[in-house]
Steps between C-alpha positions, in 0.01 A plus 500: 500500500156605376196519726172341398287812508657771291807346338703735719858402573584453870791733558636319808402147401857371533574632850680206670354329805168683483151429375198299602617170349660383825173499694390153389840352577496655849155351563630154406800547730277595796255214437780243488640640826156498666424137417849391607483688831155369596611140443826560685329677791260211554780243490724701735218556748427127521871422532549770767223347713634145458866585565462789750790668317537877556671544162219320321239710677688813394504373143126426517437859612729615219303311236159611631625859496625456142166347393314794653738739330423348162134596552608862546721471191210363294292800608792728415533349152127533432445853633814642341363419154167680543460755218543872556194707588416863577625475859809302404622634165831310530327173585515294819852364462624623838243278673742216429745655745231554766387136502858374470582714805219326690649166396844599628351614832318167525825315445662701779218441751373152413834356397791672673335588832340158546823314415716708733248488784463123480877454484547705818222306673668175400826619656318585824286185512666235279299206369654187345419427136411164348422333164794678335465307174158663443659841535776419252252367243277807528797736477623315190162517328468867598843571350389350167173698492669824604764434236233473229348833608843661522596382151180653357573840657867478403408419139274806477754725672788379281306562179422857608854557628643410161302780331661752737850344505475439874604197701222302668531634857544859381178477301301342783596788730441770236190373316180704520301174530455441876333160456797358312742637761291367791465147362867476400634629833252302711574176311875556539449560872280191522773280349755643743254454788451134410875442519512673842204294625655173379829587672319585824298178486810292432693665784203433731501134402876457538539688830166426663478870585226728370729804514627468138139456385394814689795693359395384152151641562647835606731508196205433267315786667793739461529402132131575446530831682786604270303401189188681623692821572663482156161468329343772716777742407479427128121549495535821700740642242263432212200637690662838566608528135810379322669586173514234232818300440776697318481257209127563466563874511772469236274300269211743546718804437645341187151418372392861547810638330446261208141618450481716183286764672745554789795736453635466854408394854589725793327325791387141557360337812396135498332392822399143579124489567452123508654168393677570168309826466636855482365851465680738265544872566723700269587820322562478125572731210304405189636525148378773264364849561128438547247736653425465870167324442653250259787433741248417774329247272834341409600484867178318593554259210852426626363433850249259351775310317697467822195392704416234239789289632392229750789617718359853543214587735491864390703771328511876554722715277578871500696715258865562579624850572764623253770527767450151648792258443437204274505148646711239326520122525 
């Protein structure tokens, strides 16, 4: 691949699963989820008031929490793509994990805690539900809208997973894109929560007891708590620094070894610094027997070729010591 400025070939242009091209797709995924969740939250809130169902109220809280989370994810997507500057030479990619962490915390507090608390209150002071048909209609419509959002996130995740030879769930858990992971996992949890709420509502109608409905609210809350803790942990791992996927490392090492100016590579560290973005630190032995000053120029030129890839936020190379072992693919 040739860049537009100097005709320089991007050394790591073919690194799988990396690069800025996924940003627009992630924005579409978040926008679809946001619109769906706002519509669903309004419908569930109206239905919860009309039916007095604990499960429906838990689902309304769930959807409002998801809609609020999408705002954080939109901020994450925007701020992560700010260009590098003097204070942030590797860009602002890690901001995506900060704002996604806020979203996960919001899901835990506004979704899980509210659902569990209301379910417990319903067990202590039960209230009969009514107008069950309204609840079923709203849950059915919500399932369709959540399904549309889930299919969008699944389509994006599957396309990326195929480039890394991963299955869908493996990629969602491993991807460096926190917005994709959050939307996919939250939509999957939302679909499961709708089934739980429908079961609780049906049991309430059949038995005349609000206990199954209250239990459904608590189960929805526990599901949201599990999802929130999963997302919090994944964002924490990327914030403290994480090595790139072994397949990305293999592709990068092979690209370096294939470069005509590189005789061998003795050290290579690829750290994720944002969605689909890595920094490259390595030790290489250059071909030929140039003078020290000429070697320095060639080394800087090699760094520039690496940094020209949209997948690379920055590259720092040093010369290998003669006694260092050579890395191989």
